[in-house]
CSV table of C-alpha atoms in Angstrom, one decimal:
chain,number,residue,atom,x,y,z
A,1,MET,CA,120.1,90.2,-352.5
A,2,ALA,CA,123.3,90.1,-353.0
A,3,LEU,CA,125.2,90.0,-349.3
A,4,SER,CA,127.2,92.9,-350.3
A,5,VAL,CA,124.2,95.2,-350.4
A,6,LEU,CA,123.0,94.4,-346.7
A,7,SER,CA,124.1,96.9,-344.1
A,8,ARG,CA,125.5,95.2,-340.7
A,9,LYS,CA,122.5,95.1,-338.9
A,10,GLU,CA,120.9,93.2,-341.4
A,11,LYS,CA,123.7,90.7,-341.8
A,12,GLU,CA,123.5,90.4,-338.5
A,13,LYS,CA,119.6,90.1,-338.4
A,14,VAL,CA,120.3,86.9,-341.6
A,15,ILE,CA,123.3,85.0,-339.6
A,16,ARG,CA,121.2,84.6,-336.8
A,17,ARG,CA,118.4,83.8,-337.8
A,18,LEU,CA,120.0,80.7,-339.8
A,19,LEU,CA,122.1,79.8,-337.1
A,20,ILE,CA,118.9,79.4,-334.8
A,21,GLN,CA,116.9,77.3,-337.6
A,22,ALA,CA,120.0,74.9,-337.4
A,23,PRO,CA,118.3,71.8,-336.6
A,24,PRO,CA,120.3,69.4,-333.9
A,25,GLY,CA,124.2,68.4,-334.3
A,26,GLU,CA,124.6,70.4,-337.2
A,27,PHE,CA,124.7,74.0,-335.6
A,28,VAL,CA,128.7,74.1,-336.1
A,29,ASN,CA,128.3,73.2,-339.8
A,30,ALA,CA,125.5,75.5,-340.5
A,31,PHE,CA,128.2,78.3,-338.9
A,32,ASP,CA,131.2,77.0,-341.0
A,33,ASP,CA,129.2,77.4,-344.1
A,34,LEU,CA,128.2,80.7,-343.3
A,35,CYS,CA,131.3,81.7,-342.6
A,36,LEU,CA,132.4,80.7,-346.5
A,37,LEU,CA,129.4,83.0,-347.4
A,38,ILE,CA,130.3,86.1,-344.8
A,39,ARG,CA,133.9,86.4,-344.7
A,40,ASP,CA,134.3,88.4,-341.8
A,41,GLU,CA,135.4,86.7,-338.6
A,42,LYS,CA,134.5,89.1,-335.8
A,43,LEU,CA,130.7,89.3,-337.5
A,44,MET,CA,130.6,85.6,-337.3
A,45,HIS,CA,131.9,85.0,-333.9
A,46,HIS,CA,129.9,87.5,-332.5
A,47,GLN,CA,126.8,86.0,-333.8
A,48,GLY,CA,127.8,82.4,-333.5
A,49,GLU,CA,127.5,83.1,-329.6
A,50,CYS,CA,124.5,84.6,-329.7
A,51,ALA,CA,122.8,82.0,-331.4
A,52,GLY,CA,124.8,79.4,-330.2
A,53,HIS,CA,123.0,79.9,-326.9
A,54,GLN,CA,119.4,80.1,-327.5
A,55,HIS,CA,120.2,76.4,-329.8
A,56,CYS,CA,121.7,75.1,-326.7
A,57,GLN,CA,118.6,76.0,-325.1
A,58,LYS,CA,116.2,75.3,-327.9
A,59,TYR,CA,117.6,71.7,-327.6
A,60,SER,CA,119.0,71.0,-324.0
A,61,VAL,CA,122.5,70.7,-325.5
A,62,PRO,CA,124.4,68.0,-323.2
A,63,LEU,CA,127.1,68.4,-320.7
A,64,CYS,CA,129.3,66.2,-318.8
A,65,ILE,CA,130.6,68.3,-315.6
A,66,ASP,CA,132.7,66.2,-313.0
A,67,GLY,CA,130.8,62.9,-314.1
A,68,ASN,CA,127.3,64.1,-314.0
A,69,PRO,CA,125.1,65.4,-317.4
A,70,VAL,CA,123.8,68.4,-317.0
A,71,LEU,CA,121.0,69.9,-320.0
A,72,LEU,CA,121.3,73.5,-320.5
A,73,SER,CA,118.3,75.1,-321.1
A,74,HIS,CA,116.1,78.6,-320.6
A,75,HIS,CA,115.6,77.0,-317.1
A,76,ASN,CA,119.1,77.1,-315.6
A,77,VAL,CA,120.0,80.3,-317.4
A,78,MET,CA,121.8,82.9,-315.1
A,79,GLY,CA,121.9,85.7,-317.9
A,80,ASP,CA,125.1,87.0,-319.0
A,81,TYR,CA,125.4,83.6,-322.0
A,82,ARG,CA,125.6,82.1,-318.2
A,83,PHE,CA,123.8,78.3,-317.0
A,84,PHE,CA,124.0,77.1,-313.9
A,85,ASP,CA,124.3,73.5,-312.3
A,86,TYR,CA,122.8,72.3,-309.3
A,87,HIS,CA,124.7,69.0,-308.9
A,88,SER,CA,128.2,70.9,-309.0
A,89,LYS,CA,127.1,74.2,-307.8
A,90,LEU,CA,128.8,76.0,-310.8
A,91,SER,CA,127.9,78.3,-313.5
A,92,PHE,CA,129.8,78.9,-316.6
A,93,LYS,CA,129.3,79.6,-319.6
A,94,PHE,CA,129.6,77.6,-322.9
A,95,ASP,CA,130.6,77.9,-326.4
A,96,LEU,CA,129.5,75.3,-328.9
A,97,LEU,CA,131.7,75.8,-331.3
A,98,GLN,CA,135.0,74.7,-329.4
A,99,ASN,CA,132.5,72.7,-327.4
A,100,GLN,CA,133.9,73.5,-324.2
A,101,LEU,CA,133.8,75.1,-320.9
A,102,LYS,CA,134.5,79.0,-319.5
A,103,ASP,CA,134.1,81.2,-317.0
A,104,ILE,CA,133.8,78.6,-314.6
A,105,GLN,CA,132.3,80.4,-311.0
A,106,SER,CA,130.9,78.7,-307.9
A,107,HIS,CA,128.0,79.6,-306.5
A,108,GLY,CA,125.4,78.3,-303.7
A,109,ILE,CA,122.0,76.7,-303.4
A,110,ILE,CA,119.9,77.2,-300.3
A,111,ARG,CA,118.7,73.7,-299.1
A,112,ASN,CA,115.1,73.3,-298.1
A,113,GLU,CA,112.3,70.9,-298.9
A,114,ALA,CA,112.3,71.6,-302.2
A,115,GLU,CA,116.4,70.9,-303.0
A,116,TYR,CA,116.2,67.4,-301.0
A,117,LEU,CA,112.5,66.6,-303.4
A,118,ARG,CA,115.1,67.7,-306.5
A,119,ASN,CA,117.4,65.0,-305.6
A,120,VAL,CA,115.2,62.2,-304.6
A,121,VAL,CA,112.8,63.0,-308.0
A,122,LEU,CA,116.6,63.2,-310.2
A,123,CYS,CA,117.2,59.4,-308.9
A,124,ALA,CA,114.2,58.4,-309.6
A,125,LEU,CA,113.6,59.9,-313.2
A,126,LYS,CA,117.6,58.4,-313.5
A,127,LEU,CA,116.1,55.0,-313.7
A,128,TYR,CA,113.9,55.2,-316.0
A,129,VAL,CA,116.0,56.9,-318.4
A,130,SER,CA,118.9,54.6,-317.9
A,131,ASP,CA,116.0,51.6,-318.7
A,132,HIS,CA,114.3,53.4,-321.4
A,133,TYR,CA,116.9,55.5,-323.6
A,134,PRO,CA,120.1,54.1,-324.7
A,135,THR,CA,122.3,57.5,-324.4
A,136,GLY,CA,120.0,59.3,-322.4
A,137,ASN,CA,120.3,62.1,-320.6
A,138,CYS,CA,118.1,63.8,-317.7
A,139,ASN,CA,118.1,66.8,-315.0
A,140,VAL,CA,116.3,68.3,-312.4
A,141,MET,CA,116.0,71.9,-311.9
A,142,ARG,CA,114.4,74.0,-309.6
A,143,LYS,CA,112.3,77.6,-310.3
A,144,THR,CA,111.0,79.9,-307.9
A,145,ILE,CA,108.2,82.0,-309.2
A,146,LYS,CA,106.5,84.4,-306.4
A,147,SER,CA,107.3,82.4,-303.9
A,148,LYS,CA,106.2,79.5,-305.4
A,149,GLU,CA,108.6,76.7,-306.0
A,150,PHE,CA,108.8,74.4,-309.1
A,151,LEU,CA,110.7,71.8,-309.9
A,152,ILE,CA,111.4,71.2,-314.1
A,153,ALA,CA,112.3,67.5,-315.2
A,154,CYS,CA,114.3,67.6,-318.6
A,155,ILE,CA,115.4,64.4,-320.6
A,156,GLU,CA,117.0,64.7,-323.9
A,157,ASP,CA,118.4,61.9,-325.8
A,158,HIS,CA,120.0,61.8,-329.7
A,159,ASN,CA,121.6,60.1,-332.0
A,160,TYR,CA,123.9,62.0,-334.7
A,161,GLU,CA,124.7,60.8,-337.6
A,162,THR,CA,125.8,63.1,-340.0
A,163,GLY,CA,128.6,60.5,-342.3
A,164,GLU,CA,125.3,58.5,-342.5
A,165,CYS,CA,123.4,61.5,-343.4
A,166,TRP,CA,120.5,61.8,-340.6
A,167,ASN,CA,120.2,63.7,-337.0
A,168,GLY,CA,117.9,62.5,-334.8
A,169,LEU,CA,116.7,64.2,-331.2
A,170,TRP,CA,113.9,63.5,-328.8
A,171,LYS,CA,113.4,65.3,-325.6
A,172,SER,CA,110.5,66.6,-323.1
A,173,LYS,CA,110.5,68.5,-319.9
A,174,TRP,CA,108.1,68.2,-317.0
A,175,ILE,CA,106.8,70.6,-315.1
A,176,PHE,CA,105.2,70.5,-311.6
A,177,GLN,CA,105.1,73.1,-308.1
A,178,VAL,CA,105.6,71.7,-305.0
A,179,ASN,CA,102.8,71.0,-304.1
A,180,PRO,CA,100.7,69.3,-300.8
A,181,PHE,CA,97.9,66.8,-301.4
A,182,LEU,CA,97.8,67.8,-305.2
A,183,THR,CA,100.2,68.8,-308.0
A,184,GLN,CA,99.6,69.2,-311.4
A,185,VAL,CA,102.0,67.9,-313.9
A,186,THR,CA,102.4,70.1,-317.1
A,187,GLY,CA,104.6,68.1,-319.6
A,188,ARG,CA,105.5,68.3,-323.4
A,189,ILE,CA,107.2,66.0,-325.6
A,190,PHE,CA,109.1,66.2,-328.8
A,191,LEU,CA,111.1,64.9,-331.3
A,192,GLN,CA,113.0,66.1,-334.6
A,193,ALA,CA,114.6,63.7,-337.2
A,194,HIS,CA,116.9,66.0,-340.6
A,195,PHE,CA,117.4,62.8,-343.2
A,196,PHE,CA,119.7,64.6,-346.1
A,197,ARG,CA,120.3,61.1,-348.4
A,198,CYS,CA,118.7,61.9,-351.6
A,199,VAL,CA,116.3,64.0,-350.2
A,200,ASN,CA,115.8,66.9,-347.4
A,201,LEU,CA,113.2,65.8,-345.0
A,202,HIS,CA,112.9,67.2,-341.5
A,203,LEU,CA,110.3,65.8,-339.3
A,204,GLN,CA,108.6,67.8,-336.0
A,205,ILE,CA,106.5,66.2,-334.0
A,206,SER,CA,105.8,67.7,-330.6
A,207,LYS,CA,102.6,66.8,-327.8
A,208,ASP,CA,101.9,69.0,-325.0
A,209,LEU,CA,100.2,67.3,-321.8
A,210,LYS,CA,98.6,67.5,-318.4
A,211,GLU,CA,98.0,65.3,-315.6
A,212,SER,CA,97.9,65.2,-312.0
A,213,LEU,CA,99.6,63.6,-309.2
A,214,GLU,CA,98.8,62.5,-305.6
A,215,VAL,CA,101.2,63.6,-303.5
A,216,VAL,CA,101.7,62.0,-300.3
A,217,ASN,CA,105.2,62.0,-299.5
A,218,GLN,CA,108.2,63.0,-301.3
A,219,ALA,CA,109.6,59.4,-302.3
A,220,GLN,CA,105.8,58.3,-303.2
A,221,LEU,CA,106.0,61.7,-305.1
A,222,ALA,CA,109.1,60.9,-307.3
A,223,LEU,CA,108.2,57.2,-308.1
A,224,SER,CA,104.8,58.6,-309.5
A,225,PHE,CA,105.8,61.0,-311.5
A,226,ALA,CA,108.7,58.6,-312.9
A,227,ARG,CA,105.5,56.1,-313.3
A,228,LEU,CA,104.1,59.2,-315.2
A,229,VAL,CA,106.5,60.2,-317.5
A,230,GLU,CA,107.5,56.5,-318.8
A,231,GLU,CA,103.3,55.7,-319.1
A,232,GLN,CA,103.0,59.3,-321.4
A,233,GLU,CA,106.0,58.5,-323.7
A,234,ASN,CA,105.3,55.1,-324.2
A,235,LYS,CA,102.1,56.0,-325.7
A,236,PHE,CA,103.6,59.2,-327.7
A,237,GLN,CA,106.4,56.3,-328.9
A,238,ALA,CA,103.6,53.8,-329.6
A,239,ALA,CA,101.7,56.8,-331.3
A,240,VAL,CA,104.6,58.2,-333.7
A,241,LEU,CA,105.4,54.2,-334.8
A,242,GLU,CA,101.9,53.6,-335.6
A,243,GLU,CA,101.8,57.2,-338.0
A,244,LEU,CA,105.2,56.4,-339.5
A,245,GLN,CA,103.7,52.6,-340.3
A,246,GLU,CA,100.8,54.2,-342.2
A,247,LEU,CA,103.1,56.7,-344.2
A,248,SER,CA,103.9,53.4,-346.7
A,249,SER,CA,106.7,53.5,-349.2
A,250,GLU,CA,104.0,54.0,-351.9
A,251,ALA,CA,103.2,57.2,-350.0
A,252,LEU,CA,106.5,58.7,-349.5
A,253,ARG,CA,107.1,58.3,-352.7
A,254,LYS,CA,104.2,59.8,-354.4
A,255,ILE,CA,104.8,62.6,-352.3
A,256,LEU,CA,108.7,62.8,-352.1
A,257,ARG,CA,109.3,61.9,-356.0
A,258,ARG,CA,109.0,63.8,-358.9
A,259,ASP,CA,106.6,63.1,-361.2
A,260,LEU,CA,109.4,62.4,-364.6
A,261,PRO,CA,112.3,61.1,-362.1
A,262,VAL,CA,116.3,61.6,-363.6
A,263,THR,CA,116.5,58.0,-365.7
A,264,ARG,CA,120.8,59.0,-366.5
A,265,THR,CA,120.2,57.5,-370.0
A,266,LEU,CA,120.8,59.8,-373.6
A,267,ILE,CA,117.8,61.5,-374.4
A,268,ASP,CA,118.0,62.4,-378.6
A,269,TRP,CA,116.5,65.5,-378.7
A,270,GLN,CA,115.8,65.8,-382.3
A,271,ARG,CA,114.5,62.8,-383.0
A,272,ILE,CA,111.8,63.9,-380.2
A,273,LEU,CA,111.5,67.1,-382.1
A,274,SER,CA,111.6,65.1,-385.3
A,275,ASP,CA,108.4,62.9,-384.1
A,276,LEU,CA,106.6,65.4,-382.9
A,277,ASN,CA,106.7,67.7,-386.0
A,278,LEU,CA,108.0,71.0,-384.0
A,279,VAL,CA,109.0,74.4,-385.2
A,280,MET,CA,111.7,75.4,-382.7
A,281,TYR,CA,113.1,79.6,-381.9
A,282,PRO,CA,115.4,79.0,-379.8
A,283,LYS,CA,116.6,82.8,-380.0
A,284,LEU,CA,112.7,83.8,-379.1
A,285,GLY,CA,112.9,81.3,-376.0
A,286,TYR,CA,109.4,78.9,-376.8
A,287,VAL,CA,108.6,76.6,-378.8
A,288,ILE,CA,105.4,76.1,-381.2
A,289,TYR,CA,103.8,73.2,-381.7
A,290,SER,CA,102.3,72.9,-385.3
A,291,ARG,CA,99.0,72.2,-384.1
A,292,SER,CA,99.2,76.0,-382.3
A,293,VAL,CA,99.9,74.8,-379.0
A,294,LEU,CA,102.4,77.3,-377.2
A,295,CYS,CA,104.7,76.7,-374.1
A,296,ASN,CA,107.5,77.7,-372.8
A,297,TRP,CA,111.2,76.4,-373.1
A,298,ILE,CA,114.5,76.9,-371.3
A,299,ILE,CA,116.7,77.6,-373.4
C-alpha cells in the first residue's frame, strides 16, 4: 500500500515501528531515509522524538555529563521523555537526532546506605570495565520498589563503523536487591551486530543469568559483584566465539550465497535457446520446451 493512501494514524504507526527497528548506531540514518519518503517534517519530528526516546532505552545510549559517562535506560526515566543522572543529580531530555541535552534541571537524591553502596559498586565496576572494554561505559542506578531498594548496573560498549559497513553493540544489565547476608543477582547479556557489505546480516545473541552473592559488607559485596560480572561475561564471550568458529566459511557460503551467483559475463541467450530446442512465446509470458515441459518465464 502506498504511503499516500494511509491515514495519519497509520503513517505514525508505520514510521514509529520502522524507526524502533533501526539497529544500534543507525537511528539517524533510518530517520533521514524515511524523511525522503514521508516528506512531512512536522510528522517526522514528532515520531522521531518518540522513537528516539525508546531507542535510547533499548540500546543504553551513552552520554557524557561533566566528564562522567551516563547510560540511558528505562531505569532512569522520569517521564515526559526525561532521564535522570545520579552522579550529576540532573534530569534532562535528550535529542537523539541532534545529539544534545535539552531542558536540564537539578534534582536532589536521598543520601542513605543504598546510595553509599551504589557508589562503591560503581567504583568496582569501573575498574572491571576499564580492564576489559576498549571504550566501554558503565553506570549504576537505584530503584525503590515496594519499599525495597534495588541496584541496577549497566555496561555498554559499541563500535559503529558505518563507513566500513558494519556496526556492533555489547551491553549487559545486572539487578540485585540490597539485602543482608544473601542477595540474588539477575543479569542479561546482549550482543548485536549488523553487517551490510554484499549481504544484509543481523546477528543478535542474548543470555539471561541468575546467581547468588553472600553479603558480608559493602566493599566485599562490590568486589564479589564485579568478579561475578567478569566471570559470566567471559563465559558468554568464549561461547559466542566458539559458535562463530563452528559457523565456518563453507557453512556461511551455503547459507548466504545463491545457487547461481552473478558471474558478470554476457550470456548468449539465442545460442542457449537453439541448443535446448526451445519454442518461445514472449507475449504469453512463458517458455514451452519441445518435450512438453512448461515453466514460467519473466520477460
